[in-house]
PDB file of C-alpha atoms and ligand atoms in Angstrom:
ATOM      1  CA  MET A   1       0.000   0.000   0.000  1.00 89.00           C
ATOM      2  CA  GLY A   2       1.353   3.383  -1.001  1.00 97.00           C
ATOM      3  CA  LEU A   3       0.245   6.769   0.276  1.00 98.00           C
ATOM      4  CA  LEU A   4      -0.743   7.780  -3.269  1.00 98.00           C
ATOM      5  CA  ASP A   5      -2.119   4.519  -4.664  1.00 98.00           C
ATOM      6  CA  ASP A   6      -4.380   5.064  -7.673  1.00 96.00           C
ATOM      7  CA  ARG A   7      -3.706   8.828  -7.728  1.00 98.00           C
ATOM      8  CA  THR A   8      -2.553  10.863 -10.694  1.00 98.00           C
ATOM      9  CA  ALA A   9      -0.062  13.657 -10.072  1.00 98.00           C
ATOM     10  CA  VAL A  10       1.046  16.387 -12.466  1.00 99.00           C
ATOM     11  CA  ILE A  11       4.349  18.093 -11.667  1.00 99.00           C
ATOM     12  CA  THR A  12       5.720  21.065 -13.613  1.00 99.00           C
ATOM     13  CA  GLY A  13       9.424  21.727 -14.079  1.00 98.00           C
ATOM     14  CA  ALA A  14       9.939  18.048 -13.314  1.00 98.00           C
ATOM     15  CA  ALA A  15      12.722  17.157 -15.750  1.00 98.00           C
ATOM     16  CA  GLN A  16      15.303  17.693 -13.010  1.00 98.00           C
ATOM     17  CA  GLY A  17      15.926  18.950  -9.484  1.00 98.00           C
ATOM     18  CA  ILE A  18      13.180  19.215  -6.876  1.00 98.00           C
ATOM     19  CA  GLY A  19      10.371  18.471  -9.352  1.00 98.00           C
ATOM     20  CA  LEU A  20      12.018  15.245 -10.487  1.00 98.00           C
ATOM     21  CA  GLU A  21      12.523  14.119  -6.874  1.00 98.00           C
ATOM     22  CA  ILE A  22       8.866  14.840  -6.128  1.00 98.00           C
ATOM     23  CA  ALA A  23       7.870  12.729  -9.140  1.00 98.00           C
ATOM     24  CA  ARG A  24      10.181   9.911  -8.003  1.00 98.00           C
ATOM     25  CA  ARG A  25       8.742   9.950  -4.469  1.00 98.00           C
ATOM     26  CA  PHE A  26       5.127  10.085  -5.643  1.00 98.00           C
ATOM     27  CA  LEU A  27       5.726   7.185  -8.044  1.00 98.00           C
ATOM     28  CA  ALA A  28       7.261   5.141  -5.245  1.00 97.00           C
ATOM     29  CA  GLU A  29       4.052   5.729  -3.251  1.00 98.00           C
ATOM     30  CA  GLY A  30       1.863   4.371  -6.039  1.00 97.00           C
ATOM     31  CA  ALA A  31       0.960   7.479  -8.040  1.00 98.00           C
ATOM     32  CA  ARG A  32       0.908   7.779 -11.815  1.00 98.00           C
ATOM     33  CA  VAL A  33       3.062  10.805 -12.543  1.00 98.00           C
ATOM     34  CA  VAL A  34       3.001  13.304 -15.389  1.00 98.00           C
ATOM     35  CA  LEU A  35       6.187  15.332 -15.705  1.00 98.00           C
ATOM     36  CA  GLY A  36       5.826  18.636 -17.545  1.00 98.00           C
ATOM     37  CA  ASP A  37       8.819  20.766 -18.447  1.00 99.00           C
ATOM     38  CA  ILE A  38       9.730  23.469 -20.932  1.00 99.00           C
ATOM     39  CA  ASN A  39      12.449  21.021 -21.966  1.00 98.00           C
ATOM     40  CA  GLY A  40      10.116  18.352 -23.333  1.00 98.00           C
ATOM     41  CA  GLU A  41      12.859  15.930 -24.319  1.00 98.00           C
ATOM     42  CA  ALA A  42      14.367  16.028 -20.843  1.00 98.00           C
ATOM     43  CA  ALA A  43      10.915  15.487 -19.301  1.00 98.00           C
ATOM     44  CA  GLU A  44      10.339  12.429 -21.493  1.00 98.00           C
ATOM     45  CA  LYS A  45      13.773  11.044 -20.674  1.00 98.00           C
ATOM     46  CA  SER A  46      13.313  11.550 -16.926  1.00 98.00           C
ATOM     47  CA  ALA A  47       9.856   9.957 -17.052  1.00 98.00           C
ATOM     48  CA  ALA A  48      11.223   6.937 -18.938  1.00 98.00           C
ATOM     49  CA  GLU A  49      14.005   6.539 -16.364  1.00 98.00           C
ATOM     50  CA  LEU A  50      11.556   6.765 -13.470  1.00 98.00           C
ATOM     51  CA  ALA A  51       9.231   4.175 -15.016  1.00 97.00           C
ATOM     52  CA  ALA A  52      12.145   1.839 -15.728  1.00 97.00           C
ATOM     53  CA  ALA A  53      13.309   2.079 -12.117  1.00 96.00           C
ATOM     54  CA  HIS A  54       9.873   1.227 -10.672  1.00 94.00           C
ATOM     55  CA  ALA A  55       8.361  -2.068 -11.764  1.00 90.00           C
ATOM     56  CA  GLY A  56       4.788  -1.336 -12.830  1.00 90.00           C
ATOM     57  CA  GLY A  57       5.289   2.412 -12.364  1.00 93.00           C
ATOM     58  CA  VAL A  58       3.544   4.767 -14.759  1.00 97.00           C
ATOM     59  CA  ALA A  59       5.365   7.980 -15.687  1.00 98.00           C
ATOM     60  CA  LEU A  60       4.741  10.233 -18.633  1.00 98.00           C
ATOM     61  CA  GLY A  61       6.838  13.206 -19.764  1.00 98.00           C
ATOM     62  CA  ALA A  62       5.671  16.093 -21.913  1.00 98.00           C
ATOM     63  CA  ARG A  63       6.696  19.558 -22.974  1.00 98.00           C
ATOM     64  CA  CYS A  64       4.894  22.273 -21.071  1.00 98.00           C
ATOM     65  CA  ASP A  65       5.903  25.912 -20.810  1.00 99.00           C
ATOM     66  CA  VAL A  66       4.038  27.037 -17.696  1.00 99.00           C
ATOM     67  CA  THR A  67       3.804  30.606 -18.984  1.00 99.00           C
ATOM     68  CA  ALA A  68       1.639  29.434 -21.906  1.00 98.00           C
ATOM     69  CA  GLU A  69      -2.024  29.076 -21.007  1.00 98.00           C
ATOM     70  CA  ASP A  70      -2.720  26.513 -23.739  1.00 98.00           C
ATOM     71  CA  GLU A  71       0.280  24.351 -22.772  1.00 98.00           C
ATOM     72  CA  VAL A  72      -0.684  24.201 -19.085  1.00 99.00           C
ATOM     73  CA  ASP A  73      -4.299  23.403 -19.952  1.00 98.00           C
ATOM     74  CA  ALA A  74      -3.087  20.737 -22.403  1.00 98.00           C
ATOM     75  CA  LEU A  75      -0.820  19.102 -19.804  1.00 98.00           C
ATOM     76  CA  VAL A  76      -3.634  18.776 -17.271  1.00 98.00           C
ATOM     77  CA  ARG A  77      -6.054  17.622 -19.989  1.00 98.00           C
ATOM     78  CA  ARG A  78      -3.537  15.001 -21.162  1.00 98.00           C
ATOM     79  CA  ALA A  79      -3.213  13.624 -17.615  1.00 98.00           C
ATOM     80  CA  GLU A  80      -6.982  13.475 -17.292  1.00 98.00           C
ATOM     81  CA  GLN A  81      -7.403  11.785 -20.679  1.00 97.00           C
ATOM     82  CA  GLU A  82      -4.659   9.209 -20.068  1.00 97.00           C
ATOM     83  CA  PHE A  83      -5.501   8.389 -16.461  1.00 97.00           C
ATOM     84  CA  GLY A  84      -9.064   9.582 -15.936  1.00 96.00           C
ATOM     85  CA  THR A  85      -8.319  12.143 -13.236  1.00 95.00           C
ATOM     86  CA  VAL A  86      -5.868  14.597 -11.730  1.00 98.00           C
ATOM     87  CA  ASP A  87      -5.570  14.263  -7.950  1.00 98.00           C
ATOM     88  CA  VAL A  88      -2.365  16.181  -7.265  1.00 99.00           C
ATOM     89  CA  MET A  89      -0.886  19.226  -8.987  1.00 99.00           C
ATOM     90  CA  VAL A  90       2.573  20.509  -8.093  1.00 99.00           C
ATOM     91  CA  ASN A  91       3.453  23.944  -9.469  1.00 99.00           C
ATOM     92  CA  ASN A  92       7.226  23.683  -9.292  1.00 98.00           C
ATOM     93  CA  ALA A  93       8.727  25.100 -12.500  1.00 98.00           C
ATOM     94  CA  GLY A  94      11.149  27.910 -11.809  1.00 98.00           C
ATOM     95  CA  ILE A  95      13.934  30.162 -13.022  1.00 98.00           C
ATOM     96  CA  THR A  96      16.138  32.851 -11.500  1.00 96.00           C
ATOM     97  CA  ARG A  97      17.310  36.098 -13.083  1.00 97.00           C
ATOM     98  CA  ASP A  98      19.165  37.626 -10.132  1.00 95.00           C
ATOM     99  CA  ALA A  99      20.403  41.227 -10.201  1.00 97.00           C
ATOM    100  CA  THR A 100      20.094  44.289  -8.025  1.00 98.00           C
ATOM    101  CA  MET A 101      17.468  46.781  -9.150  1.00 98.00           C
ATOM    102  CA  ARG A 102      20.192  49.003 -10.611  1.00 98.00           C
ATOM    103  CA  LYS A 103      20.879  46.293 -13.164  1.00 98.00           C
ATOM    104  CA  MET A 104      17.678  44.259 -13.398  1.00 98.00           C
ATOM    105  CA  THR A 105      15.748  44.803 -16.600  1.00 98.00           C
ATOM    106  CA  LEU A 106      11.968  44.934 -16.726  1.00 98.00           C
ATOM    107  CA  ALA A 107      12.130  41.877 -18.985  1.00 98.00           C
ATOM    108  CA  ASP A 108      13.915  39.892 -16.273  1.00 98.00           C
ATOM    109  CA  PHE A 109      11.468  41.070 -13.620  1.00 98.00           C
ATOM    110  CA  ARG A 110       8.529  40.031 -15.775  1.00 98.00           C
ATOM    111  CA  ALA A 111      10.085  36.724 -16.877  1.00 98.00           C
ATOM    112  CA  VAL A 112      10.459  35.537 -13.285  1.00 98.00           C
ATOM    113  CA  LEU A 113       6.942  36.625 -12.311  1.00 98.00           C
ATOM    114  CA  ASP A 114       5.591  34.950 -15.409  1.00 98.00           C
ATOM    115  CA  VAL A 115       7.138  31.531 -14.722  1.00 99.00           C
ATOM    116  CA  HIS A 116       6.520  31.351 -10.968  1.00 98.00           C
ATOM    117  CA  LEU A 117       3.392  33.374 -10.309  1.00 99.00           C
ATOM    118  CA  VAL A 118       1.471  33.292 -13.581  1.00 99.00           C
ATOM    119  CA  GLY A 119       2.593  29.694 -14.170  1.00 99.00           C
ATOM    120  CA  SER A 120       1.343  28.609 -10.748  1.00 99.00           C
ATOM    121  CA  TRP A 121      -1.930  30.428 -11.252  1.00 99.00           C
ATOM    122  CA  LEU A 122      -2.449  28.697 -14.597  1.00 99.00           C
ATOM    123  CA  GLY A 123      -1.636  25.317 -13.026  1.00 99.00           C
ATOM    124  CA  THR A 124      -3.892  25.961 -10.045  1.00 99.00           C
ATOM    125  CA  ARG A 125      -6.757  27.058 -12.274  1.00 98.00           C
ATOM    126  CA  ALA A 126      -6.446  24.135 -14.687  1.00 98.00           C
ATOM    127  CA  ALA A 127      -6.057  21.457 -12.009  1.00 98.00           C
ATOM    128  CA  GLY A 128      -8.676  23.080  -9.763  1.00 98.00           C
ATOM    129  CA  ALA A 129     -11.230  22.875 -12.578  1.00 98.00           C
ATOM    130  CA  VAL A 130     -10.727  19.102 -12.864  1.00 98.00           C
ATOM    131  CA  MET A 131     -10.494  18.472  -9.117  1.00 98.00           C
ATOM    132  CA  ARG A 132     -13.634  20.411  -8.173  1.00 97.00           C
ATOM    133  CA  GLU A 133     -15.702  18.096 -10.380  1.00 96.00           C
ATOM    134  CA  ARG A 134     -14.382  15.078  -8.483  1.00 95.00           C
ATOM    135  CA  LYS A 135     -14.538  16.771  -5.071  1.00 97.00           C
ATOM    136  CA  ARG A 136     -10.987  15.741  -4.348  1.00 97.00           C
ATOM    137  CA  GLY A 137      -7.510  17.101  -4.908  1.00 98.00           C
ATOM    138  CA  SER A 138      -4.343  18.589  -3.535  1.00 99.00           C
ATOM    139  CA  ILE A 139      -2.502  21.493  -5.156  1.00 99.00           C
ATOM    140  CA  ILE A 140       1.031  22.268  -3.976  1.00 99.00           C
ATOM    141  CA  ASN A 141       2.816  25.473  -4.893  1.00 99.00           C
ATOM    142  CA  ILE A 142       6.599  25.484  -4.556  1.00 99.00           C
ATOM    143  CA  SER A 143       7.307  28.954  -3.208  1.00 99.00           C
ATOM    144  CA  SER A 144      10.608  29.838  -1.482  1.00 98.00           C
ATOM    145  CA  ILE A 145      11.812  31.247   1.791  1.00 98.00           C
ATOM    146  CA  SER A 146      12.776  34.259  -0.388  1.00 98.00           C
ATOM    147  CA  GLY A 147       9.052  34.989  -0.518  1.00 98.00           C
ATOM    148  CA  LYS A 148       8.967  35.265   3.277  1.00 98.00           C
ATOM    149  CA  VAL A 149      12.085  37.328   3.972  1.00 98.00           C
ATOM    150  CA  GLY A 150      13.037  38.906   0.614  1.00 98.00           C
ATOM    151  CA  MET A 151      16.519  38.279  -0.769  1.00 95.00           C
ATOM    152  CA  LEU A 152      19.088  40.768  -1.966  1.00 94.00           C
ATOM    153  CA  GLY A 153      19.311  40.749  -5.756  1.00 96.00           C
ATOM    154  CA  GLN A 154      15.996  38.950  -6.031  1.00 97.00           C
ATOM    155  CA  THR A 155      13.280  41.604  -6.183  1.00 98.00           C
ATOM    156  CA  ASN A 156      11.742  39.599  -9.039  1.00 98.00           C
ATOM    157  CA  TYR A 157      12.025  36.145  -7.429  1.00 98.00           C
ATOM    158  CA  SER A 158      11.005  37.302  -3.928  1.00 98.00           C
ATOM    159  CA  SER A 159       7.955  39.120  -5.337  1.00 99.00           C
ATOM    160  CA  ALA A 160       6.921  36.052  -7.311  1.00 99.00           C
ATOM    161  CA  LYS A 161       7.416  33.672  -4.397  1.00 99.00           C
ATOM    162  CA  ALA A 162       5.509  35.946  -1.981  1.00 99.00           C
ATOM    163  CA  GLY A 163       2.778  36.246  -4.600  1.00 99.00           C
ATOM    164  CA  MET A 164       2.501  32.479  -4.645  1.00 99.00           C
ATOM    165  CA  VAL A 165       1.600  32.575  -0.944  1.00 99.00           C
ATOM    166  CA  GLY A 166      -1.297  34.942  -1.691  1.00 99.00           C
ATOM    167  CA  LEU A 167      -2.344  32.741  -4.585  1.00 99.00           C
ATOM    168  CA  THR A 168      -2.227  29.651  -2.369  1.00 99.00           C
ATOM    169  CA  LYS A 169      -4.399  31.186   0.345  1.00 99.00           C
ATOM    170  CA  ALA A 170      -6.950  32.748  -2.003  1.00 99.00           C
ATOM    171  CA  ALA A 171      -7.268  29.559  -4.060  1.00 99.00           C
ATOM    172  CA  ALA A 172      -7.514  27.509  -0.854  1.00 99.00           C
ATOM    173  CA  LYS A 173     -10.516  29.606   0.191  1.00 98.00           C
ATOM    174  CA  GLU A 174     -12.167  29.242  -3.221  1.00 98.00           C
ATOM    175  CA  LEU A 175     -11.722  25.489  -3.396  1.00 98.00           C
ATOM    176  CA  ALA A 176     -11.986  24.273   0.210  1.00 98.00           C
ATOM    177  CA  TYR A 177     -15.729  23.555   0.162  1.00 98.00           C
ATOM    178  CA  LEU A 178     -15.190  21.487  -2.991  1.00 98.00           C
ATOM    179  CA  GLY A 179     -12.757  19.119  -1.280  1.00 98.00           C
ATOM    180  CA  VAL A 180      -9.692  20.603  -2.942  1.00 98.00           C
ATOM    181  CA  ARG A 181      -6.771  21.633  -0.728  1.00 99.00           C
ATOM    182  CA  VAL A 182      -4.115  24.176  -1.739  1.00 99.00           C
ATOM    183  CA  ASN A 183      -0.853  24.502   0.187  1.00 99.00           C
ATOM    184  CA  ALA A 184       2.623  25.916  -0.370  1.00 99.00           C
ATOM    185  CA  ILE A 185       6.150  24.854   0.470  1.00 99.00           C
ATOM    186  CA  GLN A 186       8.952  27.330   1.079  1.00 98.00           C
ATOM    187  CA  PRO A 187      12.282  25.533   0.611  1.00 98.00           C
ATOM    188  CA  GLY A 188      15.497  27.119   1.823  1.00 98.00           C
ATOM    189  CA  LEU A 189      18.864  26.051   0.413  1.00 97.00           C
ATOM    190  CA  ILE A 190      18.442  22.889  -1.653  1.00 98.00           C
ATOM    191  CA  ARG A 191      21.187  21.226  -3.727  1.00 96.00           C
ATOM    192  CA  THR A 192      20.060  21.529  -7.371  1.00 95.00           C
ATOM    193  CA  ALA A 193      21.280  23.071 -10.623  1.00 91.00           C
ATOM    194  CA  MET A 194      19.650  26.325  -9.500  1.00 89.00           C
ATOM    195  CA  THR A 195      21.911  26.637  -6.433  1.00 91.00           C
ATOM    196  CA  GLU A 196      25.003  24.980  -7.959  1.00 88.00           C
ATOM    197  CA  ALA A 197      25.406  28.219  -9.892  1.00 84.00           C
ATOM    198  CA  LEU A 198      25.880  30.199  -6.644  1.00 86.00           C
ATOM    199  CA  ARG A 199      29.314  31.721  -5.945  1.00 89.00           C
ATOM    200  CA  GLU A 200      31.255  29.885  -3.222  1.00 92.00           C
ATOM    201  CA  ASP A 201      31.270  32.864  -0.825  1.00 93.00           C
ATOM    202  CA  ILE A 202      27.509  33.339  -1.236  1.00 90.00           C
ATOM    203  CA  TRP A 203      26.952  29.619  -0.577  1.00 92.00           C
ATOM    204  CA  ALA A 204      29.071  29.879   2.602  1.00 94.00           C
ATOM    205  CA  ALA A 205      27.144  32.961   3.788  1.00 94.00           C
ATOM    206  CA  LYS A 206      23.849  31.139   3.324  1.00 94.00           C
ATOM    207  CA  LEU A 207      25.120  28.052   5.166  1.00 95.00           C
ATOM    208  CA  ALA A 208      26.125  30.236   8.117  1.00 96.00           C
ATOM    209  CA  GLU A 209      22.475  31.297   8.501  1.00 97.00           C
ATOM    210  CA  ILE A 210      21.140  27.745   8.768  1.00 98.00           C
ATOM    211  CA  PRO A 211      20.742  26.329  12.311  1.00 98.00           C
ATOM    212  CA  MET A 212      21.019  22.786  10.923  1.00 98.00           C
ATOM    213  CA  ALA A 213      24.281  23.919   9.270  1.00 97.00           C
ATOM    214  CA  ARG A 214      23.718  22.181   5.943  1.00 97.00           C
ATOM    215  CA  ALA A 215      21.862  22.450   2.678  1.00 97.00           C
ATOM    216  CA  ALA A 216      19.059  19.965   1.921  1.00 98.00           C
ATOM    217  CA  GLU A 217      18.778  17.311  -0.745  1.00 98.00           C
ATOM    218  CA  PRO A 218      15.787  17.604  -3.117  1.00 98.00           C
ATOM    219  CA  ALA A 219      14.349  14.426  -1.562  1.00 98.00           C
ATOM    220  CA  GLU A 220      13.852  16.328   1.700  1.00 98.00           C
ATOM    221  CA  VAL A 221      11.474  18.696  -0.089  1.00 98.00           C
ATOM    222  CA  ALA A 222       9.811  15.759  -1.850  1.00 99.00           C
ATOM    223  CA  GLY A 223       8.940  14.190   1.513  1.00 98.00           C
ATOM    224  CA  VAL A 224       7.011  17.308   2.537  1.00 99.00           C
ATOM    225  CA  ALA A 225       5.303  17.426  -0.860  1.00 99.00           C
ATOM    226  CA  LEU A 226       4.243  13.800  -0.318  1.00 99.00           C
ATOM    227  CA  PHE A 227       2.749  14.750   3.055  1.00 99.00           C
ATOM    228  CA  LEU A 228       0.731  17.568   1.460  1.00 99.00           C
ATOM    229  CA  ALA A 229      -0.312  15.400  -1.497  1.00 99.00           C
ATOM    230  CA  SER A 230      -1.548  12.537   0.671  1.00 98.00           C
ATOM    231  CA  GLU A 231      -4.376  12.093   3.131  1.00 98.00           C
ATOM    232  CA  LEU A 232      -1.861  12.535   5.967  1.00 98.00           C
ATOM    233  CA  SER A 233      -2.582  16.263   5.589  1.00 98.00           C
ATOM    234  CA  SER A 234      -6.329  15.912   4.983  1.00 98.00           C
ATOM    235  CA  TYR A 235      -7.274  18.825   7.293  1.00 98.00           C
ATOM    236  CA  MET A 236      -4.642  21.258   6.012  1.00 98.00           C
ATOM    237  CA  THR A 237      -5.285  23.950   3.442  1.00 99.00           C
ATOM    238  CA  GLY A 238      -3.865  27.430   2.853  1.00 99.00           C
ATOM    239  CA  THR A 239      -0.728  26.579   4.815  1.00 99.00           C
ATOM    240  CA  VAL A 240       2.883  27.433   4.041  1.00 98.00           C
ATOM    241  CA  LEU A 241       5.418  24.828   5.168  1.00 98.00           C
ATOM    242  CA  GLU A 242       9.041  25.943   5.524  1.00 98.00           C
ATOM    243  CA  VAL A 243      11.728  23.393   4.627  1.00 98.00           C
ATOM    244  CA  THR A 244      14.779  25.379   5.634  1.00 98.00           C
ATOM    245  CA  GLY A 245      16.738  23.586   8.358  1.00 98.00           C
ATOM    246  CA  GLY A 246      15.482  26.309  10.700  1.00 98.00           C
ATOM    247  CA  ARG A 247      16.699  29.264   8.640  1.00 97.00           C
ATOM    248  CA  TYR A 248      14.568  32.413   9.064  1.00 97.00           C
ATOM    249  CA  MET A 249      12.173  30.579  11.416  1.00 96.00           C
TER     250      MET A 249
HETATM  251  P1  NAI B 301      16.063  23.507 -11.404  1.00 69.70           P
HETATM  252  O1  NAI B 301      16.616  24.633 -12.196  1.00 69.70           O
HETATM  253  O2  NAI B 301      16.933  22.330 -11.128  1.00 69.70           O
HETATM  254  O3  NAI B 301      14.729  22.949 -12.113  1.00 69.70           O
HETATM  255  C1  NAI B 301      13.748  23.810 -12.600  1.00 69.70           C
HETATM  256  C2  NAI B 301      13.022  23.143 -13.752  1.00 69.70           C
HETATM  257  O4  NAI B 301      12.005  24.026 -14.222  1.00 69.70           O
HETATM  258  C3  NAI B 301      13.925  22.822 -14.947  1.00 69.70           C
HETATM  259  O5  NAI B 301      13.749  21.487 -15.367  1.00 69.70           O
HETATM  260  C4  NAI B 301      13.461  23.812 -16.015  1.00 69.70           C
HETATM  261  O6  NAI B 301      13.613  23.341 -17.347  1.00 69.70           O
HETATM  262  C5  NAI B 301      12.008  24.009 -15.645  1.00 69.70           C
HETATM  263  N1  NAI B 301      11.426  25.240 -16.186  1.00 69.70           N
HETATM  264  C6  NAI B 301      11.975  26.477 -16.243  1.00 69.70           C
HETATM  265  N2  NAI B 301      11.143  27.320 -16.838  1.00 69.70           N
HETATM  266  C7  NAI B 301      10.032  26.627 -17.169  1.00 69.70           C
HETATM  267  C8  NAI B 301       8.812  26.954 -17.812  1.00 69.70           C
HETATM  268  N3  NAI B 301       8.557  28.184 -18.277  1.00 69.70           N
HETATM  269  N4  NAI B 301       7.895  25.973 -17.960  1.00 69.70           N
HETATM  270  C9  NAI B 301       8.127  24.722 -17.524  1.00 69.70           C
HETATM  271  N5  NAI B 301       9.266  24.343 -16.925  1.00 69.70           N
HETATM  272  C10 NAI B 301      10.208  25.301 -16.763  1.00 69.70           C
HETATM  273  O7  NAI B 301      15.520  24.162 -10.078  1.00 69.70           O
HETATM  274  P2  NAI B 301      15.053  23.553  -8.669  1.00 69.70           P
HETATM  275  O8  NAI B 301      16.049  23.982  -7.680  1.00 69.70           O
HETATM  276  O9  NAI B 301      14.708  22.125  -8.809  1.00 69.70           O
HETATM  277  O10 NAI B 301      13.737  24.415  -8.420  1.00 69.70           O
HETATM  278  C11 NAI B 301      12.425  23.897  -8.416  1.00 69.70           C
HETATM  279  C12 NAI B 301      11.523  24.887  -7.714  1.00 69.70           C
HETATM  280  O11 NAI B 301      11.935  25.020  -6.359  1.00 69.70           O
HETATM  281  C13 NAI B 301      11.556  26.287  -8.318  1.00 69.70           C
HETATM  282  O12 NAI B 301      10.259  26.845  -8.297  1.00 69.70           O
HETATM  283  C14 NAI B 301      12.457  27.038  -7.373  1.00 69.70           C
HETATM  284  O13 NAI B 301      12.212  28.416  -7.382  1.00 69.70           O
HETATM  285  C15 NAI B 301      12.094  26.382  -6.052  1.00 69.70           C
HETATM  286  N6  NAI B 301      13.078  26.559  -5.007  1.00 69.70           N
HETATM  287  C16 NAI B 301      14.344  26.045  -5.139  1.00 69.70           C
HETATM  288  C17 NAI B 301      15.261  26.231  -4.125  1.00 69.70           C
HETATM  289  C18 NAI B 301      16.652  25.696  -4.191  1.00 69.70           C
HETATM  290  O14 NAI B 301      17.441  25.962  -3.271  1.00 69.70           O
HETATM  291  N7  NAI B 301      17.022  24.928  -5.197  1.00 69.70           N
HETATM  292  C19 NAI B 301      14.916  26.977  -2.910  1.00 69.70           C
HETATM  293  C20 NAI B 301      13.571  27.472  -2.888  1.00 69.70           C
HETATM  294  C21 NAI B 301      12.693  27.247  -3.888  1.00 69.70           C
END
């Protein structure tokens, strides 16, 4: 018995990093997983690898740019057509375009808001429409601790990630009576391609702020996503769970 037996989960930005680990964990708990990513080939490859590693596991990869309304709608529709339902939606796709405001262009501000905030809204709307019909579902928005405290050089990213908290709470209120829960996760410093790019001195400064004195592996975020996706969190909606090793508690 898995925690997500007979459930279908759609995860955006799942070709690598945190999204891929969430897909791996959900699959291990019995879910059918649909991996969307702007890099469609990478999503298909990751899905094939996941399925091969889990006997009987069902994983499907597809191109989906979360900033494109038709592509997000198509991804959710594809999951519903293939598997009959969408029970879990994880809005995880993300990018960074860090710069101080002196150097940040409007295009880079908008690009980051578009992927994180607009993308999550599109995913929440599309999945919510399917879930409300079935009176069941869990939507998980991957925000960031940057959305709680604001990070230097990240006016775009911090705005988007804080916006995702507002989105989570408002959508939670709209969908609660329909049996659909909406929650957010705010990861801190997680080892992925996104943070590998950080300068060594910046990495060290971040580590110094973490009471647990280490970065996390993507699987440690996936465990919390599993909790929110499953019935273990059946009475939780509109919450924001911090996965930060105690940083900025
Ligand atoms: P990553 O860079 O390893 O993976 C991000 C994925 O999103 C990539 O596969 C990329 O192709 C995809 N993507 C980018 N733009 C897209 C678009 N328009 N449509 C669809 N897919 C798109 O990053 P990571 O670290 O796995 O991040 C996942 C999420 O976790 C992001 O939302 C990020 O902001 C968030 N996060 C990450 C933290 C970290 O320390 N790594 C900390 C806090 C939050």
